[in-house]
Coordinates of C-alpha atoms and ligand atoms in Angstrom, one line a residue:
X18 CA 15.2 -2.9 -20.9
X19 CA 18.8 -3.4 -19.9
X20 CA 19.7 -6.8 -19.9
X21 CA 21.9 -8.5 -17.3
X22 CA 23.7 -10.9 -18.3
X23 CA 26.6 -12.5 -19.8
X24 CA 27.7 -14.5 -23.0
X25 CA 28.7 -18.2 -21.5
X26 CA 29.7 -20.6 -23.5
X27 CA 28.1 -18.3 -26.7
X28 CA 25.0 -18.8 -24.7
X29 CA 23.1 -14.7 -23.9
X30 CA 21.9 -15.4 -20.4
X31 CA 19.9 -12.8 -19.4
X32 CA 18.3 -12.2 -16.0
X33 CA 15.5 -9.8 -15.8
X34 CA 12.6 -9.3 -13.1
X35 CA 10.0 -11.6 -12.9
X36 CA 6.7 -10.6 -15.3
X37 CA 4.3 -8.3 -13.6
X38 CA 6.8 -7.1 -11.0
X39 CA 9.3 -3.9 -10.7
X40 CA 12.4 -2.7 -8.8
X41 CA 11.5 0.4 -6.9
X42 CA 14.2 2.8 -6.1
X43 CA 15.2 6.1 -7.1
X44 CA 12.3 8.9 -7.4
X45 CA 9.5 6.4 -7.1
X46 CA 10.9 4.9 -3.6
X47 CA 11.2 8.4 -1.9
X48 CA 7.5 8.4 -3.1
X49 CA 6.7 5.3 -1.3
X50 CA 8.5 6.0 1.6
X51 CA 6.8 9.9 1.8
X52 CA 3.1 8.2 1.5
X53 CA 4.2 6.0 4.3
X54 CA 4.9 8.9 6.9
X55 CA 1.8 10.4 6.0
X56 CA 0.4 7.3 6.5
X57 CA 1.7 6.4 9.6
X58 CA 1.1 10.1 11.2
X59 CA -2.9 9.5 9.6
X60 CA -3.5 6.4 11.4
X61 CA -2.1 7.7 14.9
X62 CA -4.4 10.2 14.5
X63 CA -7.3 7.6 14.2
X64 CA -5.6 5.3 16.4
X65 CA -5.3 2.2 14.3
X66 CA -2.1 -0.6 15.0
X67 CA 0.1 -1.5 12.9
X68 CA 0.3 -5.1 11.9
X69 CA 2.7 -7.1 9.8
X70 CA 1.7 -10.9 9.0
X71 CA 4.0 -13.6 6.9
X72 CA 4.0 -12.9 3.0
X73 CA 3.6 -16.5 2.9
X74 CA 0.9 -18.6 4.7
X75 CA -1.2 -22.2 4.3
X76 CA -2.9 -22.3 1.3
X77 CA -5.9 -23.1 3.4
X78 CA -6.1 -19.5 4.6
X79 CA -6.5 -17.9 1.3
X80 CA -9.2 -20.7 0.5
X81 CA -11.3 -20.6 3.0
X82 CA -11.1 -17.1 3.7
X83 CA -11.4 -15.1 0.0
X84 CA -13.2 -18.2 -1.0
X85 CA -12.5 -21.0 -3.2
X86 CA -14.7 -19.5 -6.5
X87 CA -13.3 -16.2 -6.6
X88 CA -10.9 -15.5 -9.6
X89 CA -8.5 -14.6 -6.8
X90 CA -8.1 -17.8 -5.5
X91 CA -9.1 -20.1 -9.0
X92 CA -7.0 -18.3 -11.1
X93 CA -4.8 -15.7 -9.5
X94 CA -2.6 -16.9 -6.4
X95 CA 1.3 -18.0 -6.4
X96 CA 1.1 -21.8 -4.9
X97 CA 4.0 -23.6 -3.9
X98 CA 4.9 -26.8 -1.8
X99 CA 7.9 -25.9 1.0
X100 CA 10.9 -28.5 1.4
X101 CA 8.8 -29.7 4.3
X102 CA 5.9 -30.5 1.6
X103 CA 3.0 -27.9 2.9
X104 CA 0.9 -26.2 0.8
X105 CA 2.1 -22.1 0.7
X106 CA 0.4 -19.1 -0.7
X107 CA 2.1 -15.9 -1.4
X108 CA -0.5 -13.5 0.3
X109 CA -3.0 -12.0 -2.7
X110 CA -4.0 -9.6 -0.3
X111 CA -4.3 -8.8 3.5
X112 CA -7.2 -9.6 5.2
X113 CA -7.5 -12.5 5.3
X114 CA -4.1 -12.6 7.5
X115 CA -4.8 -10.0 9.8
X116 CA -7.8 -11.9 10.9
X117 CA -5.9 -15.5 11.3
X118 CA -3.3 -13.6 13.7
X119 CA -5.9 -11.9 15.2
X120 CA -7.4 -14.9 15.6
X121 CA -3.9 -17.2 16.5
X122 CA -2.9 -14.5 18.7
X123 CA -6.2 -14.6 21.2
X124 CA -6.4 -10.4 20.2
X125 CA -10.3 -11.0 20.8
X126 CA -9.8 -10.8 24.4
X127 CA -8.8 -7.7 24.3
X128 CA -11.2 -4.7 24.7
X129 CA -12.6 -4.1 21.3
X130 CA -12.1 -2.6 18.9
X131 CA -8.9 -3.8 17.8
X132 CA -8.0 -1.5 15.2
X133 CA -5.3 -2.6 12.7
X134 CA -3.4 -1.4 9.7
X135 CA -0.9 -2.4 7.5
X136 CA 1.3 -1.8 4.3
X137 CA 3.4 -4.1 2.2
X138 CA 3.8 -6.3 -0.9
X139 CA 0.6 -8.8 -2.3
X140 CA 1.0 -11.2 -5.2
X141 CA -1.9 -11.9 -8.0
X142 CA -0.8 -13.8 -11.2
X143 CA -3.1 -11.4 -13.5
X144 CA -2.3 -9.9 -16.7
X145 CA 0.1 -7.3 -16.1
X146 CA -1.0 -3.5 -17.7
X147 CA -0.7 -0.1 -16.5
X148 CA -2.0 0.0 -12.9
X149 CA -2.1 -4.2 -12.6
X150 CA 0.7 -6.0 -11.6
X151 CA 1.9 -9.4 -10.3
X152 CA 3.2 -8.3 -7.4
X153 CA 1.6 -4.8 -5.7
X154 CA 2.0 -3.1 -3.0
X155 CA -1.4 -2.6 -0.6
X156 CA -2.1 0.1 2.5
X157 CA -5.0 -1.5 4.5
X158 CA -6.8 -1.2 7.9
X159 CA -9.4 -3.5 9.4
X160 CA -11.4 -2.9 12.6
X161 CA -12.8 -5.7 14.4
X162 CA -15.3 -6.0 17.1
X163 CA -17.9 -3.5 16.2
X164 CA -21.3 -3.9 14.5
X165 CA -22.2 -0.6 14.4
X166 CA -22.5 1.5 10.8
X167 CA -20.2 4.4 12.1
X168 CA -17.4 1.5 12.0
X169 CA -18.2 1.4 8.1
X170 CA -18.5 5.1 7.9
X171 CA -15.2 5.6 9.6
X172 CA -13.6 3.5 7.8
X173 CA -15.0 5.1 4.2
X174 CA -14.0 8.2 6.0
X175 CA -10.1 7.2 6.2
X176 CA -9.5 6.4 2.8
X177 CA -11.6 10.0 1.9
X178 CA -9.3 11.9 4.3
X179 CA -6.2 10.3 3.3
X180 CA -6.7 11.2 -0.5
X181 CA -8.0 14.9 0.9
X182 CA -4.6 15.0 2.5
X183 CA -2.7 14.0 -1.0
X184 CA -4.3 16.7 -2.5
X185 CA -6.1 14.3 -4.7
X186 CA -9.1 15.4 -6.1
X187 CA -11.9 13.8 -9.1
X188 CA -12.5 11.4 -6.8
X189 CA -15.6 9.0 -6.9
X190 CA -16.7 6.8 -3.8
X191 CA -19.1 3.9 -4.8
X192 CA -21.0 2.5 -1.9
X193 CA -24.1 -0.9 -1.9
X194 CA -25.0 -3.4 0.3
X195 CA -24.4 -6.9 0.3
X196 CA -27.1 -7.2 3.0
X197 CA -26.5 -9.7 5.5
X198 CA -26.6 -13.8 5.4
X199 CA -30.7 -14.2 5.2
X200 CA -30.7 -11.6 2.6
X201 CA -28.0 -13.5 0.6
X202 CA -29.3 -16.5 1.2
X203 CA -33.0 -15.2 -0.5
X204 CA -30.6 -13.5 -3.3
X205 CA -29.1 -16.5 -4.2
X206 CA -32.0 -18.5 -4.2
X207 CA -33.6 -15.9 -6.8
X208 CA -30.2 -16.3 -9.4
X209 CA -30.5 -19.9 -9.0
X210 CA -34.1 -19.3 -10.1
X211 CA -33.4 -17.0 -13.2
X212 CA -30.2 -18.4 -14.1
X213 CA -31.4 -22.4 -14.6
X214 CA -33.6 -21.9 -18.5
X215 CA -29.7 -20.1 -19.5
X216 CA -27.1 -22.6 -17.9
X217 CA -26.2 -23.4 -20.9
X218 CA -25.6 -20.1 -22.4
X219 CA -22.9 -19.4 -19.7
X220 CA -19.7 -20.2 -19.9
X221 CA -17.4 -23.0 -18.3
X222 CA -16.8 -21.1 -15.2
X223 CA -20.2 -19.8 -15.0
X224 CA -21.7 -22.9 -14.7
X225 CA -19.3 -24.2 -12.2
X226 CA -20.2 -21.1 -10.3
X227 CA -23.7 -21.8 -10.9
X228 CA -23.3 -24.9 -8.3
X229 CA -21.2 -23.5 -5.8
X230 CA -21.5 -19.9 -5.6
X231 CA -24.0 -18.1 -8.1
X232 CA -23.7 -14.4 -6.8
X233 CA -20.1 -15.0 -8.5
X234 CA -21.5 -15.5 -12.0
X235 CA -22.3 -11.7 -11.8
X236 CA -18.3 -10.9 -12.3
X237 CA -18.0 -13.1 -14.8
X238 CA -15.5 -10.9 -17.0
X239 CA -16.5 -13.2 -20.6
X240 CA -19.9 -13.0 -20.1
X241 CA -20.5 -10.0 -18.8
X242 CA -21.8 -7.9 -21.9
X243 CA -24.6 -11.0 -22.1
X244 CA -28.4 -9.5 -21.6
X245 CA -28.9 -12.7 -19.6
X246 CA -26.1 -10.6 -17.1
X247 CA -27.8 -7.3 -17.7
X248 CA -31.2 -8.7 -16.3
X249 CA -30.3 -10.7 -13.8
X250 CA -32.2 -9.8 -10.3
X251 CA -30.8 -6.8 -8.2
X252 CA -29.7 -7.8 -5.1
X253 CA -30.9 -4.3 -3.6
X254 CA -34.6 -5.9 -4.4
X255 CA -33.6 -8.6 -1.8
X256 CA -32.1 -6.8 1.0
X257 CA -33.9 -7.2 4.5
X258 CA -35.0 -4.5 7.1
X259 CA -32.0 -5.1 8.8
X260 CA -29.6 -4.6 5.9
X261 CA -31.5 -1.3 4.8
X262 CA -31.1 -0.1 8.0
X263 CA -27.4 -0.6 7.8
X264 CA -26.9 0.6 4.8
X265 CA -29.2 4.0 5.5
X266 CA -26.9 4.4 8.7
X267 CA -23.9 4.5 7.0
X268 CA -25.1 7.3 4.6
X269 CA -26.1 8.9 7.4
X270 CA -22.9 9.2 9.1
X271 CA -21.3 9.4 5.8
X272 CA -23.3 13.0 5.2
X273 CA -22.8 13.9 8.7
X274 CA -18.9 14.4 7.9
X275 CA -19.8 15.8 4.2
X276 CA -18.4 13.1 2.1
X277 CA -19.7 12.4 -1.2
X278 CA -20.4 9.3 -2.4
X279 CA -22.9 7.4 -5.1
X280 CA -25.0 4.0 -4.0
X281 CA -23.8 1.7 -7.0
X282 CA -25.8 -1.5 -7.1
X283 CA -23.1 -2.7 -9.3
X284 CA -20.7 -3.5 -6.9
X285 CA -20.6 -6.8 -5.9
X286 CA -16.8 -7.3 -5.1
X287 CA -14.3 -10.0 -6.3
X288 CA -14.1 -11.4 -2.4
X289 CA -16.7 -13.7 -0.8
X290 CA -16.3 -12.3 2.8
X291 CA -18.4 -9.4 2.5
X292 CA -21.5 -8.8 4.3
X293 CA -23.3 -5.3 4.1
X294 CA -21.5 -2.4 2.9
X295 CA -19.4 -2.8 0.2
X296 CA -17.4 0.2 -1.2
X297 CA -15.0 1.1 -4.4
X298 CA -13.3 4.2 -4.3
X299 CA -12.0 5.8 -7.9
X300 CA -10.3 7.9 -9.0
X301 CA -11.2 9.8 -12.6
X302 CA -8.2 9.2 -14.8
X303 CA -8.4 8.7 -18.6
X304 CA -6.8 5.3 -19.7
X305 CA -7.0 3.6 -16.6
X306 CA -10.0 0.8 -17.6
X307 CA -10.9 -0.9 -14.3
X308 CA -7.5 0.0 -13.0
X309 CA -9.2 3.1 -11.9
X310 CA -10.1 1.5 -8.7
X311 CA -7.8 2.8 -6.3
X312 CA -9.2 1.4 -3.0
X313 CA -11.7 -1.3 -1.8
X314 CA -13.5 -3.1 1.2
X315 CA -16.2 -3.8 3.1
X316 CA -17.8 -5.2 6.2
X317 CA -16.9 -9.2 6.6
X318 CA -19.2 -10.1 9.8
X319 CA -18.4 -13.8 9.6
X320 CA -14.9 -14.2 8.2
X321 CA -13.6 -14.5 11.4
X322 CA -15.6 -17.3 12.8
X323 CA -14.9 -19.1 8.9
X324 CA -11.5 -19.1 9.8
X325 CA -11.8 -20.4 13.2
X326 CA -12.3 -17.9 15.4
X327 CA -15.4 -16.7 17.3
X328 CA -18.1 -14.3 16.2
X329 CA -16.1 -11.3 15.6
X330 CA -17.3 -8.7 13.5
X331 CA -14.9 -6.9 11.0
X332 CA -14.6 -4.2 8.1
X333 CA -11.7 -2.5 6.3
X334 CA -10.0 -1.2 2.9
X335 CA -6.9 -1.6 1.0
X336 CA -5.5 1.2 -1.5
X337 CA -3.3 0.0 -4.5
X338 CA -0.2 1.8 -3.8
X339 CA 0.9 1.6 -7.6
X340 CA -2.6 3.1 -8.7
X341 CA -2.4 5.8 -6.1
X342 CA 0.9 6.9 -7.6
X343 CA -0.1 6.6 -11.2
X344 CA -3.2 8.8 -9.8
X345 CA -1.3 10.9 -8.2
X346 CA 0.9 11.3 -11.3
X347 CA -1.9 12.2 -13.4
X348 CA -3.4 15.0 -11.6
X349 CA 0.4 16.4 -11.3
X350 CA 0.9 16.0 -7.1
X351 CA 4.3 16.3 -6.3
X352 CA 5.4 13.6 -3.5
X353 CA 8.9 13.8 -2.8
X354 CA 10.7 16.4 -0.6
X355 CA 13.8 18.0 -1.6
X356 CA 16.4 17.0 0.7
X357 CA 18.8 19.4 0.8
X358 CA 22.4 18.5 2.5
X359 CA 23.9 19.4 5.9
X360 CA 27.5 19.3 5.1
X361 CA 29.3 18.0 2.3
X362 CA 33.0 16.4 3.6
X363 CA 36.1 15.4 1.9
X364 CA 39.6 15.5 2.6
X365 CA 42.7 16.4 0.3
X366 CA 46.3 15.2 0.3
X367 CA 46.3 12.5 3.5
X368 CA 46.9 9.0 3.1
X369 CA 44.7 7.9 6.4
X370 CA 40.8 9.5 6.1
X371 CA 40.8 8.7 10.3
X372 CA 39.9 12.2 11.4
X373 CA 37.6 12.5 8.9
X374 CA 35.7 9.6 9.4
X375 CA 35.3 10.5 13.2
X376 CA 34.1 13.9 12.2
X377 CA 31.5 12.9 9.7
X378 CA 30.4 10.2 11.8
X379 CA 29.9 12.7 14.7
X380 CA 28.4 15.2 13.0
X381 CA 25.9 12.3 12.1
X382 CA 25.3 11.8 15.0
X383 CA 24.4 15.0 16.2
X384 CA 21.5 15.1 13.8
X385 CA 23.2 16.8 10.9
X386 CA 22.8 14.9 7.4
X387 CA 26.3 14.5 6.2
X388 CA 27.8 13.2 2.4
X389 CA 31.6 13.3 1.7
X390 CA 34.1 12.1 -0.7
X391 CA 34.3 8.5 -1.1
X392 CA 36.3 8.7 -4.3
X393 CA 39.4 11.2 -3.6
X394 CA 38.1 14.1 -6.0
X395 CA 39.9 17.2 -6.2
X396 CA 39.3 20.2 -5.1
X397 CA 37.3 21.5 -8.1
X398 CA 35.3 18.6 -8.4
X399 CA 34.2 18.3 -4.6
X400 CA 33.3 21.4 -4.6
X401 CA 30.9 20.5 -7.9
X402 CA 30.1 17.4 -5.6
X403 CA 28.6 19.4 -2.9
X404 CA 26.6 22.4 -5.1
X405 CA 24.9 19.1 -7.1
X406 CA 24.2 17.9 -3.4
X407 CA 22.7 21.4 -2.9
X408 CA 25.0 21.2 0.8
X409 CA 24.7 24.3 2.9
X410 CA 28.6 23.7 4.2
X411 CA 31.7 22.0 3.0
X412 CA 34.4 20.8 5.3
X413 CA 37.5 20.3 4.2
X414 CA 40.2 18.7 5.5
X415 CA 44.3 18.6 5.0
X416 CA 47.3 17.9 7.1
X417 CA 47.0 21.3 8.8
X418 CA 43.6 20.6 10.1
X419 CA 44.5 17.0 11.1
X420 CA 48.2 18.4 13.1
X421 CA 46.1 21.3 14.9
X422 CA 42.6 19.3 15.5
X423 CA 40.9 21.9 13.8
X424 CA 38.5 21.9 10.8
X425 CA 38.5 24.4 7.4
X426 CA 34.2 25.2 6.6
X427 CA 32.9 27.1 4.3
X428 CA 29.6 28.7 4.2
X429 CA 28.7 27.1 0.1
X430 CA 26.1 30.0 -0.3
X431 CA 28.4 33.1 0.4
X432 CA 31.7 31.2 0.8
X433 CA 32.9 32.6 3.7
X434 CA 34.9 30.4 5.2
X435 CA 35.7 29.5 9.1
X436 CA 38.7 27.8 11.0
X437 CA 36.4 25.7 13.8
X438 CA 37.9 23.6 17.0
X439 CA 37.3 20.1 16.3
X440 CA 35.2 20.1 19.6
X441 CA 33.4 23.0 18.7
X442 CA 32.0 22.1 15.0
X443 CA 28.3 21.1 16.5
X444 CA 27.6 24.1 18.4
X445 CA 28.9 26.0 15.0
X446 CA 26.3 24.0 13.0
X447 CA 23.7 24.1 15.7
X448 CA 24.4 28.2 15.4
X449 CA 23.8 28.0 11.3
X450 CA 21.8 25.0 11.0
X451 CA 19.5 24.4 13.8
X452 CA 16.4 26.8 13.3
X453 CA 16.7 26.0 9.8
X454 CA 16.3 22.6 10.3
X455 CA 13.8 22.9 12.7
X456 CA 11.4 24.7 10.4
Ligands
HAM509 P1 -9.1 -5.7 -3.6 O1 -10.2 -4.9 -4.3 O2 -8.9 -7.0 -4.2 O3 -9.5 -5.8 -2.1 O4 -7.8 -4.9 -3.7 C1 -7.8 -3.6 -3.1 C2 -6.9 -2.7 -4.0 O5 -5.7 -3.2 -4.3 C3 -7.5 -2.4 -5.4 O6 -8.5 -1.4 -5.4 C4 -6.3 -2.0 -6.2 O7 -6.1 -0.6 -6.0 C5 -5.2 -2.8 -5.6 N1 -4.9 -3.9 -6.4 C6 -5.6 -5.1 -6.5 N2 -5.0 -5.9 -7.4 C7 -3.9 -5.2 -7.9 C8 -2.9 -5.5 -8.9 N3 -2.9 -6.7 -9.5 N4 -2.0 -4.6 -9.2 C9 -2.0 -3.4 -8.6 N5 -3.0 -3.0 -7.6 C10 -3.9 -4.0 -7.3 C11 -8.7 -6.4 -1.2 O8 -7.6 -6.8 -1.4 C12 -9.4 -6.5 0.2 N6 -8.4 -7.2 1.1 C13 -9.7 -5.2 0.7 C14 -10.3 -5.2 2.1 C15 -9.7 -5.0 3.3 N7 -11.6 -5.6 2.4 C16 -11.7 -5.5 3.7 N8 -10.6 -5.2 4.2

């Protein structure tokens, strides 16, 4: 790792990146920035919003929203006090702040559904590995207003599509149930039940979960090879008509657009907001652990009325963006396009780079993509400049060009080369450039 740094007063002072987090430029940014577009052109197509909320808010959110027993919220979230002394939360995910501005900004009065998505940066204090870090960057959606299982199905069905689209493939989608709050409440009655003769075989947190949210103890991670965990009762065995229901439409539609899936009755989620379906989407990758989880969500019928609001219902996903490239990496898919160069600039011999400058600059604007020579290279090594830059013309430019408004190209494939009017450069490119650039 390179340090920054300097020696002061003998002392090495180094300044690195915070633990858990990394700089993204270079290769991996043109990445991000590619899954983006296809992003953005995959949700016009299903007509979802985009949204973006604070990275901070109230603490309050976070606890009342994911839930005060969850690791997330026990263990995981950045907390801080503001100079004005209120209680801050770096966002640990995204839901639960699309539904307080859905809810601050009255967005239930509109005609539902209101159909949102959303990409950017979450922050969970976990221990950093391949695939996990501290700060991560989610792609999300979450539809509100609808009860009906095709919301859940279509929802499924983005996340399905947009992997399709990557190219992706050994993908596995886990779907359950959570049922709905009389099933819960019968489920958590029965672990209440089977857990009391063992309370003392659990561990710390386990027991604290024990009073205030049992269905938690089943993600225990230090208990979790126990038999007493193993045995524990299903809550599929406690799901009511109603839930069943659900869940069967949901496979329904999920078959009617041929998408594969499994019903695991092992996922229970690390969220308390769910109701009904539940879903984990992975991907097959060797080395990955849990980390193999690239996306995740459900349906949260009565999150939005926990955090203020009225009885709205809602469901949604977010993908790992991190995992998705490491996923992505793995099965060998190619993200970034080659971005080949317009015109490659420079000048040679003048003092004043004016004329220059106002032809780059209009060139630019004309929709050409334009680099030249910042550094006053000669001629040799411009022209090395430009075949790096793979540029399909260079413009060069010299006293004679700057006395008689004119400008010296050359074709950089069969180096022909052409003395253009200033004024008539852009119709010139547009003649060599345009259905090219087009395509
Ligand atoms: P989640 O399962 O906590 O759900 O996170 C969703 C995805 O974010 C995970 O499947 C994983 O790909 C990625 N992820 C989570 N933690 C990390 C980490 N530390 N490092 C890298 N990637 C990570 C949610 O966040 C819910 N808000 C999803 C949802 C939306 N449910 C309904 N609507």
């Amino acid at each position: 790792m390179d340090k920054i740094g300097k020696i002061l007063n003998g002392v090495d002072i180094m300044i690195q990146k915070p633990k858990g987090t990394y700089d993204l430029f270079g290769e991996n940014a043109e990445k991000v920035i590619y899954l983006k577009k296809i992003i953005e052109a995959l949700m016009d197509k299903y007509n979802y919003k985009y949204f973006e909320t604070p990275i901070f808010e109230t603490s309050e959110l976070f606890h009342r929203g994911v839930g005060e027993t969850t690791d997330i919220v026990n263990k995981e979230t950045y907390d801080f006090k503001d100079r004005g002394d209120r209680n801050l939360t770096l966002r640990p995910e995204g839901t639960a702040g699309i539904v307080r501005s859905f809810i601050e900004n009255k967005l239930y009065t509109l005609s539902m559904p209101v159909k949102a998505w959303y990409f950017g940066p979450m922050f969970r204090y976990e221990r950093p590995q391949a695939g996990r870090y501290r700060e991560f960057r989610q792609f999300g959606v979450e539809a509100f207003g609808s009860n009906d299982p095709m919301m859940d199905a279509e929802v499924i069905s983005i996340i399905v599509n947009f992997f399709k689209l990557l190219g992706l493939k050994g993908i596995k989608v886990n779907i359950n149930s959570l049922g709905d709050k009389e099933s819960r409440e019968n489920y958590r009655t029965a672990l209440l039940d089977y857990f009391k003769p063992y309370i003392n075989d659990l561990c710390e947190d386990c027991r604290n979960r024990y009073e205030k949210n049992p269905l938690r103890i089943l993600d225990c991670k230090v208990d979790s090879d126990k038999d007493i965990m193993k045995n524990a009762p299903k809550l599929t065995d406690y799901l009511n008509e109603e839930s069943k229901e659900h869940l069967a439409r949901v496979k329904t539609y999920l078959d009617s657009m041929n998408i594969d899936y499994v019903v695991n009755p092992g996922i229970v989620r690390g969220l308390d907001y769910y109701t009904h379906t539940v879903f984990e989407v992975e991907a097959n990758i060797k080395g990955f652990g849990s980390q193999n989880v690239l996306g995740a969500g459900g349906r949260y019928n009565h999150l939005v009325e926990n955090i203020g609001g009225p009885s709205v219902p809602g469901v949604g996903f977010a993908i790992g963006i991190e995992r998705l490239m490491l996923a992505l990496e793995a099965e060998n898919i190619n993200l970034t396009e080659e971005k080949n160069i317009d015109v490659y600039a420079f000048s040679q011999g003048l003092n004043d780079n004016s004329y220059l400058m106002n032809i780059v600059n209009m060139i630019r604007l004309n929709g050409f993509n334009v680099e030249m020579d910042y550094l006053n290279r000669n001629m040799k090594n411009n022209f090395k400049k430009a075949d790096k830059l793979k540029a399909k013309y260079i413009i060069i430019i010299g006293s004679t060009e700057v006395e008689n408004n004119i400008l010296t190209v050359k074709n950089n494939e069969t180096l022909e080369e052409f003395k253009i009017k200033k004024e008539e450069i852009i119709d010139f490119l547009d003649s060599k450039l345009g259905d090219i650039n087009e395509n």
